[in-house]
Short mmCIF file of the N, C-alpha and C atoms (twelve columns), coordinates in Angstrom:
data_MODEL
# 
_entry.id   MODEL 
# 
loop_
_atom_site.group_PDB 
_atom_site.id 
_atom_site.type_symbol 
_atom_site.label_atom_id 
_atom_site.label_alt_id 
_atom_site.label_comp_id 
_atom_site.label_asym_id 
_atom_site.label_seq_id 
_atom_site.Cartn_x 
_atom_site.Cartn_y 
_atom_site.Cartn_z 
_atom_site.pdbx_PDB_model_num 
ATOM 1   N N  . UNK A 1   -12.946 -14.524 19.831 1 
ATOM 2   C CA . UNK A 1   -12.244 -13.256 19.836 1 
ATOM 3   C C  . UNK A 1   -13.137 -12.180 19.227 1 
ATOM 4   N N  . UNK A 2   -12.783 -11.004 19.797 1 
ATOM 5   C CA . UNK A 2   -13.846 -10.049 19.548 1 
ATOM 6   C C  . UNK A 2   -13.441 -9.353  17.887 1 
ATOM 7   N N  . UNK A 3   -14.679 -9.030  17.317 1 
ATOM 8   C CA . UNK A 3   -14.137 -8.745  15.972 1 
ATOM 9   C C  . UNK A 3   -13.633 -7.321  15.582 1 
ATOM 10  N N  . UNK A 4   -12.873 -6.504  14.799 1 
ATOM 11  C CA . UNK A 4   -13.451 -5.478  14.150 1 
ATOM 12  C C  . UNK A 4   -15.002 -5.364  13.822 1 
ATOM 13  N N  . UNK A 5   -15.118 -4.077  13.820 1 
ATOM 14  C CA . UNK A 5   -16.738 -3.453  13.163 1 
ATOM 15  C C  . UNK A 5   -16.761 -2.082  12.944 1 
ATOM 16  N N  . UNK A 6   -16.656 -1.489  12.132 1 
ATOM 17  C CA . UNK A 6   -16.812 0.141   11.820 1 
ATOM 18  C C  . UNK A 6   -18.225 0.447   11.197 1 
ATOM 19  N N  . UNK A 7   -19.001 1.549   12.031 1 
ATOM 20  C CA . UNK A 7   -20.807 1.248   11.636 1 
ATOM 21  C C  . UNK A 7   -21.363 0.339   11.669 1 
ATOM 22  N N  . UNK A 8   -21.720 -0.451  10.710 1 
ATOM 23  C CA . UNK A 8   -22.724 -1.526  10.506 1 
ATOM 24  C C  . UNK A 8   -22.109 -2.702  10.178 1 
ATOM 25  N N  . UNK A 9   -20.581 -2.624  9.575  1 
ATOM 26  C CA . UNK A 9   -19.954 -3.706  9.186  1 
ATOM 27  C C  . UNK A 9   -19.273 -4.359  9.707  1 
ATOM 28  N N  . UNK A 10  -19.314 -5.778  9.809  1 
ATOM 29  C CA . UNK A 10  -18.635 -6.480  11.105 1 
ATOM 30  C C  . UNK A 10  -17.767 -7.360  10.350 1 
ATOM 31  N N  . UNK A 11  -16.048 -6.515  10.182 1 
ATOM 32  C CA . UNK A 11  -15.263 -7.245  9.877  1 
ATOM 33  C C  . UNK A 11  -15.201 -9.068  9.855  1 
ATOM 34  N N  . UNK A 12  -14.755 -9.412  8.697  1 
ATOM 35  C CA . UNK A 12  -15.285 -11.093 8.707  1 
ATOM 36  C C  . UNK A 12  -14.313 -11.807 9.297  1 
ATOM 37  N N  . UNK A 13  -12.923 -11.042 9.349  1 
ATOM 38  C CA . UNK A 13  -11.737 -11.755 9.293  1 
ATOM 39  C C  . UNK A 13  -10.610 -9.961  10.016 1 
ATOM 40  N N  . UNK A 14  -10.259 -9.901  11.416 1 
ATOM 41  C CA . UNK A 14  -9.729  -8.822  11.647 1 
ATOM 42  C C  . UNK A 14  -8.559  -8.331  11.110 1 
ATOM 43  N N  . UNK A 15  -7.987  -7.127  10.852 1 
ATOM 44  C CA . UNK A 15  -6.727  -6.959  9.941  1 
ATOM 45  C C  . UNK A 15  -5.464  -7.599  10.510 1 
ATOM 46  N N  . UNK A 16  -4.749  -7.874  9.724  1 
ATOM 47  C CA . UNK A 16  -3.219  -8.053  10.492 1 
ATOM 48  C C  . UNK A 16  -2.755  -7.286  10.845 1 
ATOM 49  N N  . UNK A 17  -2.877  -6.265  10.696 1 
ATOM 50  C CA . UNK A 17  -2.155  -4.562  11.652 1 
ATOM 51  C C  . UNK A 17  -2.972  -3.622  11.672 1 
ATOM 52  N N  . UNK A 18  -3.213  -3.587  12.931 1 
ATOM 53  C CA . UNK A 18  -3.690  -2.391  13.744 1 
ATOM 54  C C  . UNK A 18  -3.022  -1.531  14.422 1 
ATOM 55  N N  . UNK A 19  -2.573  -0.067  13.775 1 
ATOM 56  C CA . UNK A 19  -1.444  0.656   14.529 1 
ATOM 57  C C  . UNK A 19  -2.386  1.661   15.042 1 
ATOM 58  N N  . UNK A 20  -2.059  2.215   16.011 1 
ATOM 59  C CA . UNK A 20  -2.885  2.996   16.658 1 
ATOM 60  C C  . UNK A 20  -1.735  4.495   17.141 1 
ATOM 61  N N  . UNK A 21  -1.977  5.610   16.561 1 
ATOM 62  C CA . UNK A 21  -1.351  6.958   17.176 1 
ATOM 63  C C  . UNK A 21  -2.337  8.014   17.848 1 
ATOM 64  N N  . UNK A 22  -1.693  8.084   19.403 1 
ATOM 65  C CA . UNK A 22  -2.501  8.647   20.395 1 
ATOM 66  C C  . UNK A 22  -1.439  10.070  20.271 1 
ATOM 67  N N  . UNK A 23  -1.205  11.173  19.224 1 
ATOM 68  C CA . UNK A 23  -0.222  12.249  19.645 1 
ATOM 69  C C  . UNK A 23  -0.961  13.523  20.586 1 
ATOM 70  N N  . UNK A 24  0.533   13.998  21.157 1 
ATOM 71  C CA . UNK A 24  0.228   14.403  22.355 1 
ATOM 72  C C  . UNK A 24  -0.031  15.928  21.766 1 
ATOM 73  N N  . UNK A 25  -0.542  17.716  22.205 1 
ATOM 74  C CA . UNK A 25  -0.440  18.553  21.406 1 
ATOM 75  C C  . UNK A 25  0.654   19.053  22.414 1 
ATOM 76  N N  . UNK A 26  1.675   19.883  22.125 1 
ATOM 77  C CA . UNK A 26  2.532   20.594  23.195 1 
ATOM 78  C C  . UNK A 26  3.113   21.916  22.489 1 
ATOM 79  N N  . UNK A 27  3.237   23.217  23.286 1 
ATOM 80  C CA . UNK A 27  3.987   24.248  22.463 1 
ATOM 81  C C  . UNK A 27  5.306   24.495  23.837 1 
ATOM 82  N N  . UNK A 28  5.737   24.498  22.374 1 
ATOM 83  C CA . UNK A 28  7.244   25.346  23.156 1 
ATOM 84  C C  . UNK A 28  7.142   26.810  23.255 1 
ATOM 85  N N  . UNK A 29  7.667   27.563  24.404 1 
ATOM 86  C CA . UNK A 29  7.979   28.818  24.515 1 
ATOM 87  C C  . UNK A 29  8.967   29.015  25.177 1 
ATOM 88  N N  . UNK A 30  9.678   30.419  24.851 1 
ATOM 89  C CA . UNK A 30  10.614  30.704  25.672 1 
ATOM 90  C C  . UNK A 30  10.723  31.792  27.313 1 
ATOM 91  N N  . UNK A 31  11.170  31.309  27.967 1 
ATOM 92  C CA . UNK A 31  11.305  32.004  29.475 1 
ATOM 93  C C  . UNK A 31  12.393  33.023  29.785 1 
ATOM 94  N N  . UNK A 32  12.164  33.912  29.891 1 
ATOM 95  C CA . UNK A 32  13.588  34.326  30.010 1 
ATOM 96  C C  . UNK A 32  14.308  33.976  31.483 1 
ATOM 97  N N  . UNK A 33  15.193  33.823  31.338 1 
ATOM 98  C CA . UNK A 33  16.253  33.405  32.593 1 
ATOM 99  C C  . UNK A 33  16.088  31.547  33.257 1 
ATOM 100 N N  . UNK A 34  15.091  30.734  31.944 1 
ATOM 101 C CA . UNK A 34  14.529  29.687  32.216 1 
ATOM 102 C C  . UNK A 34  15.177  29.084  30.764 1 
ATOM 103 N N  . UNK A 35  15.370  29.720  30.073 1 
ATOM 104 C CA . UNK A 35  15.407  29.021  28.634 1 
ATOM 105 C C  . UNK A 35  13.520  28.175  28.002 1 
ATOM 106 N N  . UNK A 36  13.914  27.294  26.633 1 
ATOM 107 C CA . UNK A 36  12.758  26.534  26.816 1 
ATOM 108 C C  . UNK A 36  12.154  26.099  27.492 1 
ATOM 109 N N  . UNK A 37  10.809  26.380  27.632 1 
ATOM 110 C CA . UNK A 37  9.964   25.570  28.364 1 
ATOM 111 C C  . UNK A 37  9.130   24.726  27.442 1 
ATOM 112 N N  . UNK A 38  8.724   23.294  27.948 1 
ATOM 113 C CA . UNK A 38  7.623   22.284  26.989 1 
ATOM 114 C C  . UNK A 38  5.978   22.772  27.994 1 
ATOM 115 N N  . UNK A 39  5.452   22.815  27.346 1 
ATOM 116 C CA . UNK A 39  3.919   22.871  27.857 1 
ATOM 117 C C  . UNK A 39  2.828   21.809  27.349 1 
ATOM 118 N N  . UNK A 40  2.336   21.184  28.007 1 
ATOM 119 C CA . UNK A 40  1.399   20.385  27.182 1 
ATOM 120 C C  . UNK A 40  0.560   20.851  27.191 1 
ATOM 121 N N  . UNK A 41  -0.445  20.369  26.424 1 
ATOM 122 C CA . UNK A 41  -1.892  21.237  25.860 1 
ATOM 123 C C  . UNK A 41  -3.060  20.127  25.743 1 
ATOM 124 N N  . UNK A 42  -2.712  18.682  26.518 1 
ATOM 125 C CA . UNK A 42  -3.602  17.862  26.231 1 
ATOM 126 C C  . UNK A 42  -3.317  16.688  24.937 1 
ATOM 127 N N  . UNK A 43  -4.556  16.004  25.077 1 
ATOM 128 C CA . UNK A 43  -4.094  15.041  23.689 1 
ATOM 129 C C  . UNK A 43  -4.360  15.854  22.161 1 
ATOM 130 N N  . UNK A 44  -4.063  14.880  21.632 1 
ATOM 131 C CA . UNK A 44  -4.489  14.940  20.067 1 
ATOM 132 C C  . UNK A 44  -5.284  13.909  19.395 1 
ATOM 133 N N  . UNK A 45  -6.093  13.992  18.217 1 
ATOM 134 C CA . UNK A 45  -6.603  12.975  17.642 1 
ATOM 135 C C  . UNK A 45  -6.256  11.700  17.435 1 
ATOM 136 N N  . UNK A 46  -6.943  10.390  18.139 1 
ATOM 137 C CA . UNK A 46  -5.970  9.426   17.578 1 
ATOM 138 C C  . UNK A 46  -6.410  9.195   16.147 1 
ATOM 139 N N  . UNK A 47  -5.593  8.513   15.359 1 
ATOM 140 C CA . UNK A 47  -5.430  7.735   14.428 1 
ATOM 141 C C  . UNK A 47  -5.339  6.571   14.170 1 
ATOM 142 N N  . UNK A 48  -6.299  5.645   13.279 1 
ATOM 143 C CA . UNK A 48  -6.029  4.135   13.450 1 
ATOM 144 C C  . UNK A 48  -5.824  3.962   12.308 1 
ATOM 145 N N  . UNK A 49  -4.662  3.204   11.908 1 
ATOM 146 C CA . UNK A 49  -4.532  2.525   10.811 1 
ATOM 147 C C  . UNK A 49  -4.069  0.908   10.294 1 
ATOM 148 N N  . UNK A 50  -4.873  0.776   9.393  1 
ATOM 149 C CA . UNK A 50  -5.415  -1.240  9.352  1 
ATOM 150 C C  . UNK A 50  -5.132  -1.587  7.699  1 
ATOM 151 N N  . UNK A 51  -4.383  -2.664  7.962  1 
ATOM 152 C CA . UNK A 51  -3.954  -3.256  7.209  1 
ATOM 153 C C  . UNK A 51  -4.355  -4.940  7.129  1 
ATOM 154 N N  . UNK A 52  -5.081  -5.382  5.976  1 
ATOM 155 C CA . UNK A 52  -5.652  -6.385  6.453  1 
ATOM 156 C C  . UNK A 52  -6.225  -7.252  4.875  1 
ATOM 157 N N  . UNK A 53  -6.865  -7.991  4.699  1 
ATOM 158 C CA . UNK A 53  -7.706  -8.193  3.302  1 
ATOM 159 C C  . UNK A 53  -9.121  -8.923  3.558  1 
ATOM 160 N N  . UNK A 54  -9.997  -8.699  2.823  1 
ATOM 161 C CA . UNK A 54  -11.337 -9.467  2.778  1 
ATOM 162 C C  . UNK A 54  -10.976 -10.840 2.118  1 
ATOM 163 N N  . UNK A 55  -11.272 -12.167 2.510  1 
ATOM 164 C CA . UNK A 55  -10.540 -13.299 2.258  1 
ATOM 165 C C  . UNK A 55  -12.291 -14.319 1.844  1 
ATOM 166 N N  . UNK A 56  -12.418 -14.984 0.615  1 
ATOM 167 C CA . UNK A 56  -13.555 -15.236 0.276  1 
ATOM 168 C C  . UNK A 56  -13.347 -16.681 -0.463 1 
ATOM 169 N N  . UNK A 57  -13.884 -18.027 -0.722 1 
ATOM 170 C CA . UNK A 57  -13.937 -18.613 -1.581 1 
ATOM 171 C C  . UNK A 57  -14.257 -18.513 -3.120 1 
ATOM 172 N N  . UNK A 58  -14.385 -17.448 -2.920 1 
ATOM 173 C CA . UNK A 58  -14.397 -17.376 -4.624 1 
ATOM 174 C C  . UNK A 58  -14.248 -15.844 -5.102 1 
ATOM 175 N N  . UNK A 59  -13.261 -15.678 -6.070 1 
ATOM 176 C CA . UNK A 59  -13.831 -13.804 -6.467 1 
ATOM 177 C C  . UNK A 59  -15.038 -13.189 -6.297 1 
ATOM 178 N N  . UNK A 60  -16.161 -13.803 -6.534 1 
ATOM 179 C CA . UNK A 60  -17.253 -12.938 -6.668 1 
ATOM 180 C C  . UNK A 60  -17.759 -12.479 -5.234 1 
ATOM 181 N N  . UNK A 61  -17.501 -13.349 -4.137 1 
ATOM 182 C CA . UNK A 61  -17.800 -13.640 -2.561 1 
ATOM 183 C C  . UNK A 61  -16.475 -12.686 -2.287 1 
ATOM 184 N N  . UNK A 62  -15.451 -11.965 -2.599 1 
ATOM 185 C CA . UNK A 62  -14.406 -11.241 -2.187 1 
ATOM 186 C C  . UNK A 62  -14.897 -10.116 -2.984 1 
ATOM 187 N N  . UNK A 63  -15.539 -9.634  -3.554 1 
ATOM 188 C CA . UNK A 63  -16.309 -8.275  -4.483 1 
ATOM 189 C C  . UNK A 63  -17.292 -8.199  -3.398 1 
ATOM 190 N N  . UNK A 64  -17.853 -9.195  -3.187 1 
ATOM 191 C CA . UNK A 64  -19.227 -8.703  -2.262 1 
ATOM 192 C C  . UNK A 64  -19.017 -8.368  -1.154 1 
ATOM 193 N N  . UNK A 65  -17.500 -8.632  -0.544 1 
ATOM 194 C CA . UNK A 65  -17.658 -8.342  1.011  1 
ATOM 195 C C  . UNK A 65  -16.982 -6.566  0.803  1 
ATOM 196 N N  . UNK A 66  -16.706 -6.394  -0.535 1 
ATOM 197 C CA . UNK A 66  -15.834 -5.251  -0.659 1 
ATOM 198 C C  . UNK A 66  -17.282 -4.268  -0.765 1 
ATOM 199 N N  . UNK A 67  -18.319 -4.669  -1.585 1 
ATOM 200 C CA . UNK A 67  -19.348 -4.080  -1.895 1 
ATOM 201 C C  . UNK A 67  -20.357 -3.633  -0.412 1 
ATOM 202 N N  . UNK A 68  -20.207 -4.656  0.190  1 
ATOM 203 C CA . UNK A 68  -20.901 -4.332  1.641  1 
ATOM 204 C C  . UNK A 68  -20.209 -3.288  1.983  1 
ATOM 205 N N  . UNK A 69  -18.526 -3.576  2.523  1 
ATOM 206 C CA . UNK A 69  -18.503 -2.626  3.368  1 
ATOM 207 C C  . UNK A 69  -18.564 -1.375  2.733  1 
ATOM 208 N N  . UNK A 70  -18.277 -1.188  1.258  1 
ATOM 209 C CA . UNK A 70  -18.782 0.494   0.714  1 
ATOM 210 C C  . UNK A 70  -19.998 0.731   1.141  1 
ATOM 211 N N  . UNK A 71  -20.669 0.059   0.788  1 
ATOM 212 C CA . UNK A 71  -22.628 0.499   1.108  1 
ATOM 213 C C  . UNK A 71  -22.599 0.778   2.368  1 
ATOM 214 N N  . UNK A 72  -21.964 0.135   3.316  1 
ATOM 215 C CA . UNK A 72  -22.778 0.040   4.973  1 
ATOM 216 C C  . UNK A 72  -21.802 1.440   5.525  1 
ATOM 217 N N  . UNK A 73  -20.894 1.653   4.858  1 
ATOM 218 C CA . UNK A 73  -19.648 2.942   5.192  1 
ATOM 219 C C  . UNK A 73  -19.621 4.142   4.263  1 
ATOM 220 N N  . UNK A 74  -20.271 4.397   3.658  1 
ATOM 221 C CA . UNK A 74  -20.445 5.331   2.328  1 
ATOM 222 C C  . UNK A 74  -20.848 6.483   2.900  1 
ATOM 223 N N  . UNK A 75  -21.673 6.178   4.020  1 
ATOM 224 C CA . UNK A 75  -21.599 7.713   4.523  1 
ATOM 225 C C  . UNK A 75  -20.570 8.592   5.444  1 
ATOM 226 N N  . UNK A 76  -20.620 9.696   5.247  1 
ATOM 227 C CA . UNK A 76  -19.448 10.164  5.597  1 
ATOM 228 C C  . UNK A 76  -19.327 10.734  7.274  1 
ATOM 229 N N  . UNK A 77  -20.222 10.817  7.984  1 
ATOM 230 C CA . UNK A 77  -20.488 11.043  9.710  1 
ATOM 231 C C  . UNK A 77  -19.702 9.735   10.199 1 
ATOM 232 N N  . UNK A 78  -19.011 10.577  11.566 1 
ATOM 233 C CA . UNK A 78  -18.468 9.763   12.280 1 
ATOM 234 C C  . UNK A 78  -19.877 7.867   12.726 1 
ATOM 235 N N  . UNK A 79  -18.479 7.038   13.032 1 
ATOM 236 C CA . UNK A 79  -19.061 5.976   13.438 1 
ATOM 237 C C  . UNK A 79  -18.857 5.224   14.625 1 
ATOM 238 N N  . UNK A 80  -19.086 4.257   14.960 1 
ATOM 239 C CA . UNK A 80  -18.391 4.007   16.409 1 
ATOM 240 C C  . UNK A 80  -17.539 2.527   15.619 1 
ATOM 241 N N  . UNK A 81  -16.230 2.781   15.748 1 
ATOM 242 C CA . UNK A 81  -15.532 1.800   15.493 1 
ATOM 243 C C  . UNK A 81  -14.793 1.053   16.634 1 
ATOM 244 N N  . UNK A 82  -14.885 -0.647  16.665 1 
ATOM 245 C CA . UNK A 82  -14.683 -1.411  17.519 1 
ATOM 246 C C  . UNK A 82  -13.241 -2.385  17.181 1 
ATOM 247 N N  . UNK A 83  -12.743 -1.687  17.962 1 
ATOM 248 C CA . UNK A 83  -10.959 -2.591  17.617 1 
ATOM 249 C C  . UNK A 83  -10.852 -3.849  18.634 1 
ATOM 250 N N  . UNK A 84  -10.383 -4.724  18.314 1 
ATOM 251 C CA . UNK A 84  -10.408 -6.056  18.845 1 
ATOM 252 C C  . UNK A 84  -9.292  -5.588  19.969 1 
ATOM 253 N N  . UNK A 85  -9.922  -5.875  21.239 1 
ATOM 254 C CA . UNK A 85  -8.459  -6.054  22.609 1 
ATOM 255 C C  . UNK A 85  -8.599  -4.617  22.996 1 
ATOM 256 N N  . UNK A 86  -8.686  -3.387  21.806 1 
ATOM 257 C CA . UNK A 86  -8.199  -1.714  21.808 1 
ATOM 258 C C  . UNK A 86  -9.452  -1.185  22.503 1 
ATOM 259 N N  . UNK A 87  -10.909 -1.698  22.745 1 
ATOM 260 C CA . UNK A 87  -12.016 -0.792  22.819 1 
ATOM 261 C C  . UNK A 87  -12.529 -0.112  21.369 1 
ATOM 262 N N  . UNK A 88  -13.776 0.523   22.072 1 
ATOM 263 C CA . UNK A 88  -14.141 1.848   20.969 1 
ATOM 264 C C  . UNK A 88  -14.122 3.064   20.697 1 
ATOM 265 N N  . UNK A 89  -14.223 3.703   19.858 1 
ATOM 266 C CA . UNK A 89  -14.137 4.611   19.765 1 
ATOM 267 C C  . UNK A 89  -15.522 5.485   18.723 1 
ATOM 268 N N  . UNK A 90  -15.311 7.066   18.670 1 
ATOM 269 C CA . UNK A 90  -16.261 7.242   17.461 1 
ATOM 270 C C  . UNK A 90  -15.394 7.821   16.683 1 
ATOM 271 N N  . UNK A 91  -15.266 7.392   15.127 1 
ATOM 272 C CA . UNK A 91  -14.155 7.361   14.465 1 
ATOM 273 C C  . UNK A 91  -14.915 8.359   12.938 1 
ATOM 274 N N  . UNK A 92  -14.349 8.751   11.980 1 
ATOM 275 C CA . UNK A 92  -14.489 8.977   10.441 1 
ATOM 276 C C  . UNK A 92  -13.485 8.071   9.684  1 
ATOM 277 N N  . UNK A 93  -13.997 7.644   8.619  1 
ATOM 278 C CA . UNK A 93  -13.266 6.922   8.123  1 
ATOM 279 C C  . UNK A 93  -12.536 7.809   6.482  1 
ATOM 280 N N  . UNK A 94  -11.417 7.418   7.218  1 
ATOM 281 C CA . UNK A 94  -10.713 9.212   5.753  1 
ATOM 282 C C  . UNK A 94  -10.242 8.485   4.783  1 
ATOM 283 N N  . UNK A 95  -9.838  7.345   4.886  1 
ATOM 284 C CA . UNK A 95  -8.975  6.860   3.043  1 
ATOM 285 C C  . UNK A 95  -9.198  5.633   3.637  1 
ATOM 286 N N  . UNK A 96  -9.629  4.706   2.058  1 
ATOM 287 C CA . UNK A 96  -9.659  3.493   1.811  1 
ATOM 288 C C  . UNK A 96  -8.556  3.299   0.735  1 
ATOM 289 N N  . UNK A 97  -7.738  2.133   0.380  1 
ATOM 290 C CA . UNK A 97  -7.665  1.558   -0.386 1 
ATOM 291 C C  . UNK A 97  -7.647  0.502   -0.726 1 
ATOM 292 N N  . UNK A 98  -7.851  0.086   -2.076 1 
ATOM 293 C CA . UNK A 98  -7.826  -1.707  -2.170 1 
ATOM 294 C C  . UNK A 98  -6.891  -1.955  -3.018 1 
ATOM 295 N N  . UNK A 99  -6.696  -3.163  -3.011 1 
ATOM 296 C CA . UNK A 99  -5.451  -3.614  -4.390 1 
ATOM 297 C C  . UNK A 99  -5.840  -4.817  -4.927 1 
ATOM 298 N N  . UNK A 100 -6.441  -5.015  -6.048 1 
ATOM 299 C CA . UNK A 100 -6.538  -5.890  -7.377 1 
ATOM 300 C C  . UNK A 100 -5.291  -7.069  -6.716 1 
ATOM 301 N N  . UNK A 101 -5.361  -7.773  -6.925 1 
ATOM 302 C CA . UNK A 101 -3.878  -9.387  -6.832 1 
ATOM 303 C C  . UNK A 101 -4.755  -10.443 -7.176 1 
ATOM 304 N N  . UNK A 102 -3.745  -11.376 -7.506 1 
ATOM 305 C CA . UNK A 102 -3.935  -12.869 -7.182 1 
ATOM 306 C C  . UNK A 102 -5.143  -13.324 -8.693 1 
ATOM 307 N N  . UNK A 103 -5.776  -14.343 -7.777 1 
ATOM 308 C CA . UNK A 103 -7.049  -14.449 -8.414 1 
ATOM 309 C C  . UNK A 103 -8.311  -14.063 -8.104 1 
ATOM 310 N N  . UNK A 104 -8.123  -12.717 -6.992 1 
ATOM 311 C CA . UNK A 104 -9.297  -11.989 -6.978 1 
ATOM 312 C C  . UNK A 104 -10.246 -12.976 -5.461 1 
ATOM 313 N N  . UNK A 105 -9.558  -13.888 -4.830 1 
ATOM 314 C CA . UNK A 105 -9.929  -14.639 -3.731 1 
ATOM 315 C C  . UNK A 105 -9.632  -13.619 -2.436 1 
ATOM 316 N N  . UNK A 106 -8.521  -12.793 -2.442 1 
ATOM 317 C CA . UNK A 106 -8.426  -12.071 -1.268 1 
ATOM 318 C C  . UNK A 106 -8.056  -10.768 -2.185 1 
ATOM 319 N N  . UNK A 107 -8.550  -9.529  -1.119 1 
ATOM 320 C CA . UNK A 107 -8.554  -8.470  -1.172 1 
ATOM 321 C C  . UNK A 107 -8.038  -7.603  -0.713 1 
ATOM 322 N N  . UNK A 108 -6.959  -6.907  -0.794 1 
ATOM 323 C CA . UNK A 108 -5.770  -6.366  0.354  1 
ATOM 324 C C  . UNK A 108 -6.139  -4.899  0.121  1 
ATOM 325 N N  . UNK A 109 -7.086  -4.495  1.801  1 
ATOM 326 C CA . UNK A 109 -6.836  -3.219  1.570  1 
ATOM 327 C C  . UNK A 109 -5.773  -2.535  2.847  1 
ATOM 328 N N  . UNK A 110 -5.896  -1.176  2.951  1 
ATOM 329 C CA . UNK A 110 -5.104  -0.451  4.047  1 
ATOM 330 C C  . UNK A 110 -6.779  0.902   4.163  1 
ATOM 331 N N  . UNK A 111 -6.317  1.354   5.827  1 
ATOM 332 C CA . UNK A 111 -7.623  1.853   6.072  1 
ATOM 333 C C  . UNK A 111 -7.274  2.956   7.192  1 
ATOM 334 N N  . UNK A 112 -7.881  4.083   7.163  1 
ATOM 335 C CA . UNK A 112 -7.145  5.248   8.304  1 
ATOM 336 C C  . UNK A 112 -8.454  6.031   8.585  1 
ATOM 337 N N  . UNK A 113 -8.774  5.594   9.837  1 
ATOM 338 C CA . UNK A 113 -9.712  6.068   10.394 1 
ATOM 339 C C  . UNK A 113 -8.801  7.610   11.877 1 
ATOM 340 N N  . UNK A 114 -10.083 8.460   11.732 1 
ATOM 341 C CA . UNK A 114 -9.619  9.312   12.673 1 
ATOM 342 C C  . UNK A 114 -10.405 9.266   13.906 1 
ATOM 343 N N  . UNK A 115 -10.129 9.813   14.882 1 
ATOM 344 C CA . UNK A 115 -11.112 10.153  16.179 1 
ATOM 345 C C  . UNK A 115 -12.054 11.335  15.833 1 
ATOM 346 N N  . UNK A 116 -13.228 11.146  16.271 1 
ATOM 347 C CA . UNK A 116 -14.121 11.784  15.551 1 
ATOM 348 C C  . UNK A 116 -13.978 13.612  16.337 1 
ATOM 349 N N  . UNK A 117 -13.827 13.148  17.794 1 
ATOM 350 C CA . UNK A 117 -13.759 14.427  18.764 1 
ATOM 351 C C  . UNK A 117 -13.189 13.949  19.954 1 
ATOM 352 N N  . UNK A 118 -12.284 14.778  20.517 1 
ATOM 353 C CA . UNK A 118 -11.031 14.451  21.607 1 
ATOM 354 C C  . UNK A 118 -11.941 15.877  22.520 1 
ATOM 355 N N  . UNK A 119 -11.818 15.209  24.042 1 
ATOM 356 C CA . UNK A 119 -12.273 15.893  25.109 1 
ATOM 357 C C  . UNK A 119 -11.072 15.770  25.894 1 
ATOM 358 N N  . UNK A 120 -11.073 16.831  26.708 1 
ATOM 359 C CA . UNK A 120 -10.362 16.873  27.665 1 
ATOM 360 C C  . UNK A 120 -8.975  17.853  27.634 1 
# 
């Protein structure tokens, strides 16, 4: 099965949720003798958001996979991120977080990447 990878880092283990929002842009105006009208205006940025943990035999091997992906993602230019089944995309990656648990064997973060630039 094909993996996650955002830049250089090739997810070890893919998240358990991958939600994906494709919103649409649309303005309303009014017509006279028509009432509302909807207009579309094209897409909008998607949004991906991943929920998942770095999973390691030992704490120190669950620090290091946390430590990679900061180093290999630290910079802030779009990347080409690869969703398992979803395709790719070129993405920024806007908020990380992680959460401390357990005995430090798995690593639970959540992750919200944007579309870098929408055509069309």
């Amino acid at each position: 099965m094909e993996k996650m990878q955002f830049k250089n880092f090739l997810f070890p283990h893919n998240p358990a949720s991958i939600v994906v929002e494709r919103p649409g842009r649309h303005a309303v105006f009014f017509r006279p003798g028509h009432g509302e009208v909807v207009q579309a205006l094209g897409p909008g940025v998607k949004q991906v958001r991943c929920s998942g943990s770095f999973l390691a035999p030992t704490p120190a091997q669950a620090a290091a996979l946390v430590a990679e992906f900061e180093e290999k993602t630290a910079d802030s230019t779009p990347g080409i991120l690869i969703l398992p089944g979803l395709g790719s995309m070129e993405a920024v990656l806007t908020e990380v977080r992680w959460e401390a648990s357990g005995d430090g064997r798995e690593i639970p973060y959540t992750m919200t990447f944007l579309q870098a630039e929408v055509t069309g």
